[in-house]
mmCIF file of C-alpha atoms in Angstrom:
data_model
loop_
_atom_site.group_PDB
_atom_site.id
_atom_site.type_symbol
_atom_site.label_atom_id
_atom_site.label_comp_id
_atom_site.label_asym_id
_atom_site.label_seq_id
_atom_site.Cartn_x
_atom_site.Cartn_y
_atom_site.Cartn_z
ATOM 1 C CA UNK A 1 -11.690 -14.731 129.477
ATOM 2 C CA UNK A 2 -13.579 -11.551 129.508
ATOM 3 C CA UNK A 3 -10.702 -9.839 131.332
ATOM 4 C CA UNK A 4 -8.112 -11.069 128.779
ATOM 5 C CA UNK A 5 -10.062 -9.777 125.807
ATOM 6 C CA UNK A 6 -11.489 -6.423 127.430
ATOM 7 C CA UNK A 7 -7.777 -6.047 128.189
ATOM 8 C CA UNK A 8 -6.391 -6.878 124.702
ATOM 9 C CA UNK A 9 -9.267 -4.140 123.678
ATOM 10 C CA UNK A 10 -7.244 -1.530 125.591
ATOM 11 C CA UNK A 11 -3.805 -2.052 124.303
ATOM 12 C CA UNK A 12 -5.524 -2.171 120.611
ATOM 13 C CA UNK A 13 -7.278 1.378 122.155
ATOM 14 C CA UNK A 14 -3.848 2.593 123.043
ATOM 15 C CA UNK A 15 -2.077 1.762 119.860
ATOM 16 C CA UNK A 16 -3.714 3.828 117.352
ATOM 17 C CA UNK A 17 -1.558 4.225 114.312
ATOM 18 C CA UNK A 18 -1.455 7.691 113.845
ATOM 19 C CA UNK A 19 -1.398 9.009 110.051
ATOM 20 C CA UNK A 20 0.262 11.723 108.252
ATOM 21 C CA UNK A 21 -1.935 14.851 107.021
ATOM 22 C CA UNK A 22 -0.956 18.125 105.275
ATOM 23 C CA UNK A 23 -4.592 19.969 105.571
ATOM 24 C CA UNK A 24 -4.662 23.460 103.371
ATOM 25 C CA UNK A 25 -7.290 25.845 103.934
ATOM 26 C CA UNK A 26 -8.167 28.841 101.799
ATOM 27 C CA UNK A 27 -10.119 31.617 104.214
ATOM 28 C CA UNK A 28 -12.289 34.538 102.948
ATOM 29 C CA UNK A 29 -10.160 37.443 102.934
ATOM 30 C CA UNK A 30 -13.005 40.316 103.458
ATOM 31 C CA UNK A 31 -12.219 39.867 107.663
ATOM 32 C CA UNK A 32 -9.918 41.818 109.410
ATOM 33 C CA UNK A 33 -6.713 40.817 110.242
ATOM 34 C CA UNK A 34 -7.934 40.158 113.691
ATOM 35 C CA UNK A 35 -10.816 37.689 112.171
ATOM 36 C CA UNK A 36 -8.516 36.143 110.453
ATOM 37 C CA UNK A 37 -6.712 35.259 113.410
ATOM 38 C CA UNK A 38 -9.688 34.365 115.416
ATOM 39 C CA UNK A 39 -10.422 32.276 111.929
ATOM 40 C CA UNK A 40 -6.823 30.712 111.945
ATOM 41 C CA UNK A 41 -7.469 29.426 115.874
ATOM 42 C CA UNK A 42 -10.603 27.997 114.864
ATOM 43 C CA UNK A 43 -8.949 25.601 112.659
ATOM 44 C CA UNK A 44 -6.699 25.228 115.468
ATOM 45 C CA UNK A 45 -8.975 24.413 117.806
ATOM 46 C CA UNK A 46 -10.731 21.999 116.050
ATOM 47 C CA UNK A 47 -7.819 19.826 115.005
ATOM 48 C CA UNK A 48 -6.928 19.492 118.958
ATOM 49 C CA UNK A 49 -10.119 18.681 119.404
ATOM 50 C CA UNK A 50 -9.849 15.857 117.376
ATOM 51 C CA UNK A 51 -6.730 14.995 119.431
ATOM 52 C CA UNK A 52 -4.577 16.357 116.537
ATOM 53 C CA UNK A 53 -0.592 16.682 117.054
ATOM 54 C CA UNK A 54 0.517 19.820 114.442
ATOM 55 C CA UNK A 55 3.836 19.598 114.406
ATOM 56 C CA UNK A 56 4.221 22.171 111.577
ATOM 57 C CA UNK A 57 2.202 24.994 110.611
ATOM 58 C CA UNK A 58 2.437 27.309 107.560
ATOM 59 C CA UNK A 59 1.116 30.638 106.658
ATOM 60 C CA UNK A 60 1.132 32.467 102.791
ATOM 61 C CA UNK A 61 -0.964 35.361 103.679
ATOM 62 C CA UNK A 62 -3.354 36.999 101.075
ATOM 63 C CA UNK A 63 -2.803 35.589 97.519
ATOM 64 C CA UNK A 64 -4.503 35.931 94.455
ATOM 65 C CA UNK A 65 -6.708 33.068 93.086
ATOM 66 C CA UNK A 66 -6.175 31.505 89.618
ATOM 67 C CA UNK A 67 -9.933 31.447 89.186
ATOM 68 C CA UNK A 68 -12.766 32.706 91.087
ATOM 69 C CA UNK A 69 -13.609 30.909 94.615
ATOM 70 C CA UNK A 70 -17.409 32.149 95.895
ATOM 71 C CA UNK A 71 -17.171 35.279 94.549
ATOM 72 C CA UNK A 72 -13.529 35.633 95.694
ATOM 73 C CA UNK A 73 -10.216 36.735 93.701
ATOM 74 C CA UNK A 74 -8.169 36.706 97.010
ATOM 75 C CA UNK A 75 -8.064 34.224 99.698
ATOM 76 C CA UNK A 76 -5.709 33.278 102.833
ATOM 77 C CA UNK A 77 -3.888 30.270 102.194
ATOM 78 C CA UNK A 78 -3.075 28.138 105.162
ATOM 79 C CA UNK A 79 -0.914 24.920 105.368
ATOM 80 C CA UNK A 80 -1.295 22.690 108.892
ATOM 81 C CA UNK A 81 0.812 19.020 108.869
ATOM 82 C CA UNK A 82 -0.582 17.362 111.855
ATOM 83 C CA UNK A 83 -0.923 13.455 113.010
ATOM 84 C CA UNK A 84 -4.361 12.150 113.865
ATOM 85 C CA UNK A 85 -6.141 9.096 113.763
ATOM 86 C CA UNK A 86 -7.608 8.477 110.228
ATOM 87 C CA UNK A 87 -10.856 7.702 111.907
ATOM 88 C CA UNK A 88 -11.707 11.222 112.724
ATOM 89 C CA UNK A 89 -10.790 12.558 109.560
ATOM 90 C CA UNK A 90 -14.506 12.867 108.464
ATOM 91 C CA UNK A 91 -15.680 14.750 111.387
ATOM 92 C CA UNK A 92 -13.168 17.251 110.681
ATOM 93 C CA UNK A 93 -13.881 17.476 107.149
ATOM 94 C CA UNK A 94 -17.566 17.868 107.535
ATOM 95 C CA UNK A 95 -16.877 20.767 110.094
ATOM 96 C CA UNK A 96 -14.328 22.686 107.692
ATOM 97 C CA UNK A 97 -17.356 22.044 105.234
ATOM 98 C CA UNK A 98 -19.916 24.036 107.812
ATOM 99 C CA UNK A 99 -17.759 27.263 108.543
ATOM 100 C CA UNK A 100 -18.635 29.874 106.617
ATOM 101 C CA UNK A 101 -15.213 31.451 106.260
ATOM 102 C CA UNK A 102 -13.321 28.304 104.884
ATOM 103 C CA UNK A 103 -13.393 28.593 101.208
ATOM 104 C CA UNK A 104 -12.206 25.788 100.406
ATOM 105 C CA UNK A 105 -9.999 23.035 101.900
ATOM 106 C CA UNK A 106 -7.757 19.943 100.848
ATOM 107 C CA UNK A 107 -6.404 17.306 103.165
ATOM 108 C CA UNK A 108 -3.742 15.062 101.682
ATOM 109 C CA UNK A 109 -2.092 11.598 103.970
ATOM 110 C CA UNK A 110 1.618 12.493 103.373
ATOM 111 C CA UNK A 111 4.676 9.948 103.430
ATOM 112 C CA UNK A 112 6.751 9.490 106.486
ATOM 113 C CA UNK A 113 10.024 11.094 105.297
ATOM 114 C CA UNK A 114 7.965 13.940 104.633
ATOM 115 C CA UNK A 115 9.578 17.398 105.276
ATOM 116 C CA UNK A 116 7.322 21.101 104.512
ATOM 117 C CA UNK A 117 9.606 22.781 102.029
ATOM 118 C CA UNK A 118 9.651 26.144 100.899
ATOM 119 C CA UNK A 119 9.161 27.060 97.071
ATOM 120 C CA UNK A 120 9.552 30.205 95.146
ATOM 121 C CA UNK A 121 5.901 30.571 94.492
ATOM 122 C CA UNK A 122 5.851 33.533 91.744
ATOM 123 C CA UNK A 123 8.757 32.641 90.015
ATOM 124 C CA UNK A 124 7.683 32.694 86.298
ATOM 125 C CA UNK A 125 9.273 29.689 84.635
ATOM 126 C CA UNK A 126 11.616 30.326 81.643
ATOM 127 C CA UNK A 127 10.603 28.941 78.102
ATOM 128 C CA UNK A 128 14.049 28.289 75.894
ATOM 129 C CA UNK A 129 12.828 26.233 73.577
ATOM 130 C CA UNK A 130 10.534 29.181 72.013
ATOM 131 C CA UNK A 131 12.518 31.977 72.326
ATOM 132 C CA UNK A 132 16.251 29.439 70.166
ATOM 133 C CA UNK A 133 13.537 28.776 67.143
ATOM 134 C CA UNK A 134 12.601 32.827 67.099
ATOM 135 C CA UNK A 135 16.501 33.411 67.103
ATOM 136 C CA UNK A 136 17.267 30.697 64.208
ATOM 137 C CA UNK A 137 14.783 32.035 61.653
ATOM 138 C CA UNK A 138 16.420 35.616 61.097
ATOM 139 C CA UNK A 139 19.786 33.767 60.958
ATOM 140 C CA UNK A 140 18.816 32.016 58.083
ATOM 141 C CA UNK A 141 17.345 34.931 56.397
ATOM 142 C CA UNK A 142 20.526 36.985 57.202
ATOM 143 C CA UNK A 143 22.884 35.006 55.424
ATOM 144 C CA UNK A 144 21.399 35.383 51.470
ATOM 145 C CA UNK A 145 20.620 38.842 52.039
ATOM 146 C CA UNK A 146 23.537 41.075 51.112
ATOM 147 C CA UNK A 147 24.138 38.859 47.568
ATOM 148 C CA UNK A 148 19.959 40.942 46.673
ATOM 149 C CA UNK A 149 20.804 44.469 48.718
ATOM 150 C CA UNK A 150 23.614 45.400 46.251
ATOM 151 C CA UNK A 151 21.975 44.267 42.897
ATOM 152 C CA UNK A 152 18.898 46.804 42.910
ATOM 153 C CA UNK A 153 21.214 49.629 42.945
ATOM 154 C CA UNK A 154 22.512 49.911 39.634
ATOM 155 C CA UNK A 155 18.386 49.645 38.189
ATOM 156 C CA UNK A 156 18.094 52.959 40.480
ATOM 157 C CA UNK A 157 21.045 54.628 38.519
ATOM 158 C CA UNK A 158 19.845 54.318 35.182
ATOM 159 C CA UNK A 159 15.918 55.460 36.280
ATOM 160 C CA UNK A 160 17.506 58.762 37.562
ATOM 161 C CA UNK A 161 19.988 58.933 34.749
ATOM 162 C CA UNK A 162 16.725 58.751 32.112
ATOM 163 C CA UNK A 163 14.948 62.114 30.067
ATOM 164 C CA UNK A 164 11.773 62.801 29.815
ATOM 165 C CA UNK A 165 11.475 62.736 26.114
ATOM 166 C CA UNK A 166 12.492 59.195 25.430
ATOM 167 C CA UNK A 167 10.569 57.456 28.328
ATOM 168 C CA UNK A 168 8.608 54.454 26.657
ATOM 169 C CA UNK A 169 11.885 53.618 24.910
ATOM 170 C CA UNK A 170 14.034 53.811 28.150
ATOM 171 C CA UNK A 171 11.611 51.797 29.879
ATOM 172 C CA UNK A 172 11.322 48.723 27.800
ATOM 173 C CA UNK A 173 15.338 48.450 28.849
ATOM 174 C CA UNK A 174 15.145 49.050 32.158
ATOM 175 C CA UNK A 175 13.103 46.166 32.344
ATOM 176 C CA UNK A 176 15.598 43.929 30.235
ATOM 177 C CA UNK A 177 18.136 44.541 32.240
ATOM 178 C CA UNK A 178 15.713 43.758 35.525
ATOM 179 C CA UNK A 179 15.446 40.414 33.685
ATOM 180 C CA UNK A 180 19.219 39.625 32.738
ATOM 181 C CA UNK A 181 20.062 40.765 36.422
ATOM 182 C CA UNK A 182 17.286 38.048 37.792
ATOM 183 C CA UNK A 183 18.691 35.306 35.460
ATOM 184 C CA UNK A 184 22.198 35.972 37.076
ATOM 185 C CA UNK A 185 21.042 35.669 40.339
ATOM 186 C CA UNK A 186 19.237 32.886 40.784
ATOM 187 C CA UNK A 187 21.766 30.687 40.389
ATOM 188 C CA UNK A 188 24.216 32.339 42.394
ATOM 189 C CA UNK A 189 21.515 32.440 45.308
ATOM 190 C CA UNK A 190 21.481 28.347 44.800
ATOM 191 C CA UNK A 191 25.205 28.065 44.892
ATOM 192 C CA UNK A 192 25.964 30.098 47.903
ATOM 193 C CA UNK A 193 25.573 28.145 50.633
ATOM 194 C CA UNK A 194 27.395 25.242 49.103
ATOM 195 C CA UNK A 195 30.525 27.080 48.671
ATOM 196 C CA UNK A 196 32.518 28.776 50.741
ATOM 197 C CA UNK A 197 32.093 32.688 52.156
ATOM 198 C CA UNK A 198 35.156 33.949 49.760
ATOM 199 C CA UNK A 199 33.628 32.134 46.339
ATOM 200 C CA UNK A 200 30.450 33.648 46.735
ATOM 201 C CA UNK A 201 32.475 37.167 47.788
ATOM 202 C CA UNK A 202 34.543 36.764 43.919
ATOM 203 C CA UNK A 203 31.241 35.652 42.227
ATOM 204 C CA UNK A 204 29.292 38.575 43.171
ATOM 205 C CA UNK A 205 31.802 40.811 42.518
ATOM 206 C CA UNK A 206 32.974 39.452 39.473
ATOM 207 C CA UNK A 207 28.970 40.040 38.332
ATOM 208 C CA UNK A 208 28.614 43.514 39.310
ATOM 209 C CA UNK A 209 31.740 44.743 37.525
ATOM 210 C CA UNK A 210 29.830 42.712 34.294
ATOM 211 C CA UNK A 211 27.088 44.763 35.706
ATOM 212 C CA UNK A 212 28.157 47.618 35.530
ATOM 213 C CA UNK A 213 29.828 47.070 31.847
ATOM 214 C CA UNK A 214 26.714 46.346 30.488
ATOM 215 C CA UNK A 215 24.927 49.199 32.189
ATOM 216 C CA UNK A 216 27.852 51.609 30.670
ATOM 217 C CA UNK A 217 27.326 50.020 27.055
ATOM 218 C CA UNK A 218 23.434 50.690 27.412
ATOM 219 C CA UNK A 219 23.826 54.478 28.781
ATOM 220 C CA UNK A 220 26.520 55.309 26.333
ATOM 221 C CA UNK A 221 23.990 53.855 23.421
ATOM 222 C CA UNK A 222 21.214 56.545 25.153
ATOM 223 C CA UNK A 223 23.999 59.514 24.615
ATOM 224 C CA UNK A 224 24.253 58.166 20.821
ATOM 225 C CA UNK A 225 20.414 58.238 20.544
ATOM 226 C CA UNK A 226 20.131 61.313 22.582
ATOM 227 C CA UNK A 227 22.275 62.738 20.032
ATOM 228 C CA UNK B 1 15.377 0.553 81.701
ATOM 229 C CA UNK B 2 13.671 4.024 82.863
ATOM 230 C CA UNK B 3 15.117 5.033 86.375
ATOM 231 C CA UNK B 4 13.314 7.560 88.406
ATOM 232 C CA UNK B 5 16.609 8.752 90.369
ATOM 233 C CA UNK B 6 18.041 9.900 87.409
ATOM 234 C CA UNK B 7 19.223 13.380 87.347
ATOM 235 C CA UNK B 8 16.812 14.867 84.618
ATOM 236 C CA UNK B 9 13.878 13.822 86.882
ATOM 237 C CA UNK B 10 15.829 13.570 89.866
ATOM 238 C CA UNK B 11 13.979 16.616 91.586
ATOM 239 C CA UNK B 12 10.508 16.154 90.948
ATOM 240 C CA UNK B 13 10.161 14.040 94.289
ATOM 241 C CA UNK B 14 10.572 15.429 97.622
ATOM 242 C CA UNK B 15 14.287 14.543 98.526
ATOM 243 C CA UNK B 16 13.784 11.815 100.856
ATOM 244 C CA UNK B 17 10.223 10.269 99.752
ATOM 245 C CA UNK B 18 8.263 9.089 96.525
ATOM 246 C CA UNK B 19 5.928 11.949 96.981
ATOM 247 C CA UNK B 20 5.506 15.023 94.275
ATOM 248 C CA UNK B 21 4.330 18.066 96.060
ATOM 249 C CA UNK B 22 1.994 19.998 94.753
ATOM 250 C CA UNK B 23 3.033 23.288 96.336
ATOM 251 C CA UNK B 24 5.982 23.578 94.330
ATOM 252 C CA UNK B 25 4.422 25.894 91.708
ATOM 253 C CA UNK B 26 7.951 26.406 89.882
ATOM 254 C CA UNK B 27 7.610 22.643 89.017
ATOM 255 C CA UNK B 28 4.026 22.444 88.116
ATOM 256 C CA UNK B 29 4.415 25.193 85.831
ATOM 257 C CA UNK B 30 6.874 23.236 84.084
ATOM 258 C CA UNK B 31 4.873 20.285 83.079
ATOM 259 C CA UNK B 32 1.546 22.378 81.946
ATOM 260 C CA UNK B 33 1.634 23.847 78.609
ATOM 261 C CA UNK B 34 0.661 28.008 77.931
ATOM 262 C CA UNK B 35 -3.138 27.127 78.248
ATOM 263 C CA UNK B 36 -3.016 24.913 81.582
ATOM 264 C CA UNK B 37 -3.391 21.406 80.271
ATOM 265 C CA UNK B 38 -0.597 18.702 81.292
ATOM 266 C CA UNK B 39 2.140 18.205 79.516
ATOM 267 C CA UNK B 40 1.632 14.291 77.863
ATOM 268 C CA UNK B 41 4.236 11.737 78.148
ATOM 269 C CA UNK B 42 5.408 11.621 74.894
ATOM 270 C CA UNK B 43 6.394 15.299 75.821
ATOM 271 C CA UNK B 44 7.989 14.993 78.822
ATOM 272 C CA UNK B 45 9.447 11.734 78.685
ATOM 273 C CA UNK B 46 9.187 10.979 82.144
ATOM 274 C CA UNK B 47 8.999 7.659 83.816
ATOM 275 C CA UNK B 48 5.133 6.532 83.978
ATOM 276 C CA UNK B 49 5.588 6.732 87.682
ATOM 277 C CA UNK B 50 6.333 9.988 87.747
ATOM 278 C CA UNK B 51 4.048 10.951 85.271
ATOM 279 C CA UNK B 52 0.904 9.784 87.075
ATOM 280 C CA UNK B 53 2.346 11.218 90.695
ATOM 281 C CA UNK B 54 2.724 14.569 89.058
ATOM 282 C CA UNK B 55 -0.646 14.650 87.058
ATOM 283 C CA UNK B 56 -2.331 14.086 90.637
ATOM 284 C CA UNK B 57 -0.145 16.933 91.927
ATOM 285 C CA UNK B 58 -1.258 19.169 89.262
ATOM 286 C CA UNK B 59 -4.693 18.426 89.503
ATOM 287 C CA UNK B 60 -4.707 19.308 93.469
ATOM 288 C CA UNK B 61 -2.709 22.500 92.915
ATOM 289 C CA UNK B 62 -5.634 23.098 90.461
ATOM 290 C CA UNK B 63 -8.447 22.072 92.955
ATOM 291 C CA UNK B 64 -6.738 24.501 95.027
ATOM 292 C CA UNK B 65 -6.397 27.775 92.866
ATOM 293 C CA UNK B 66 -2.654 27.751 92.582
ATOM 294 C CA UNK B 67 -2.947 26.854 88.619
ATOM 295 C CA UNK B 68 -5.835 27.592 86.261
ATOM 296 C CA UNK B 69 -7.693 25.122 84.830
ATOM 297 C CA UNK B 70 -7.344 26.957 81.722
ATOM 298 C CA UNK B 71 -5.794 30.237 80.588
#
């Protein structure tokens, strides 16, 4: 019986289901290149130790940290996908823990259909959503904008047009017409967008020739007074 | 009923397996907002699978320095 079970032991032994690891390693980047070698073989070393198959191995080289690590901003990032028995997983985690030049390390189990793949690691990802809603605002503002541009510019005639002598008198006008010119815009500013592009086109022209009747009557009535 | 293959969130999982990496940075940056934190569900609207696989992603790809904690 003892046979038979020290036997069934063995073939237990033998049949160690081997797991799936993807071990990264960040390494202090103050050694030489030829440290960092020696460094990189260490790692090595002790995964075969460990009776560790790699069976894919990756290297970035010198990249910068998102934070600080120890006092570093840099560090040598190193990707190793092995099989090993899960049972000596904490031995080898408590030596990456001891060597000095091992920043910091992760060891993940990894799926079966697993395959390394190779990302664009710097490219900086693109933000529409952000960038439509900064375009859609000026629209909006476009479209209401030429109906105010041309209405200030007959107020700027008559203030050049104006003497000296009768300033106070001038002025009180000026500022009716600023007024009768505010009252007939506002509701062709509410209108607008209902209509269509030609109305509002007709409308506002149809105002500034009243416009500029108005602002005729009112200079010709300055010549009279002027007189 | 949500399906995982489907093609908005059809390449979040290495082709092949259930399993988000958390080396691909491109992705990762995707589903963080400006200042680091993960984007929630109700943002993303990803499957809760997929959600939970690729908070744990982000948080490793954190652990490791690839993505602030913070900006």
């Amino acid at each position: 019986m003892s046979k038979i079970t020290t036997a069934a032991e063995e073939t237990a032994h033998d049949e160690i289901e081997l797991t799936r690891y993807e071990l990264m390693v960040l390494i202090n980047p103050t050694a030489n290149s030829v440290e960092y070698k020696k460094n990189v073989e260490k790692i090595k070393k002790l995964l075969t130790d460990h009776e560790a198959a790699i069976w894919h191995e990756e290297e970035w080289g010198k990249r910068e940290l998102a934070y600080t690590i120890k006092k570093q901003e840099d560090a040598y990032y190193l990707i190793l996908n092995f099989d090993m028995d899960p049972a000596q997983m904490p031995k080898v985690e408590a030596q990456l823990r001891i060597m000095n030049f091992v920043l910091r390390h992760l060891a993940l189990k990894v799926p079966e259909g697993y395959t390394p793949q190779t990302y664009n690691l710097d490219e900086e990802v693109e933000r529409p959503k952000k960038e439509e809603a900064v375009k859609a605002t000026p629209v909006k503002k476009a479209a209401p904008a030429p109906v105010k541009e041309e209405k200030p510019v007959p107020v700027e005639e008559v203030e050049v047009e104006t003497e000296e002598e009768e300033e106070v008198i001038e002025e009180e006008e000026v500022e009716e017409v600023v007024e009768e010119v505010a009252e007939e815009v506002a509701p062709v500013e509410v209108e607008a967008p209902k209509k269509k592009a030609v109305k509002t086109v007709e409308d506002s022209a149809a105002d500034l020739s009243k416009l500029d009747a108005k602002l005729e009557e009112l200079l010709s009535g300055d010549d009279d007074l002027n007189l | 009923m949500t399906n995982i293959n489907r093609k908005k969130f059809g390449e979040i999982c290495v082709p092949g397996t259930t399993y988000v990496d958390y080396k691909n940075l491109p992705l990762m940056k995707k589903y963080i907002t400006i200042h680091g934190r993960i984007k929630p569900r109700y943002y993303t609207k990803a499957p809760m699978v997929l959600q939970k696989r690729l908070a744990r992603a982000i948080k490793n790809a954190r652990f490791m320095a690839l993505i602030p904690f913070i900006k």
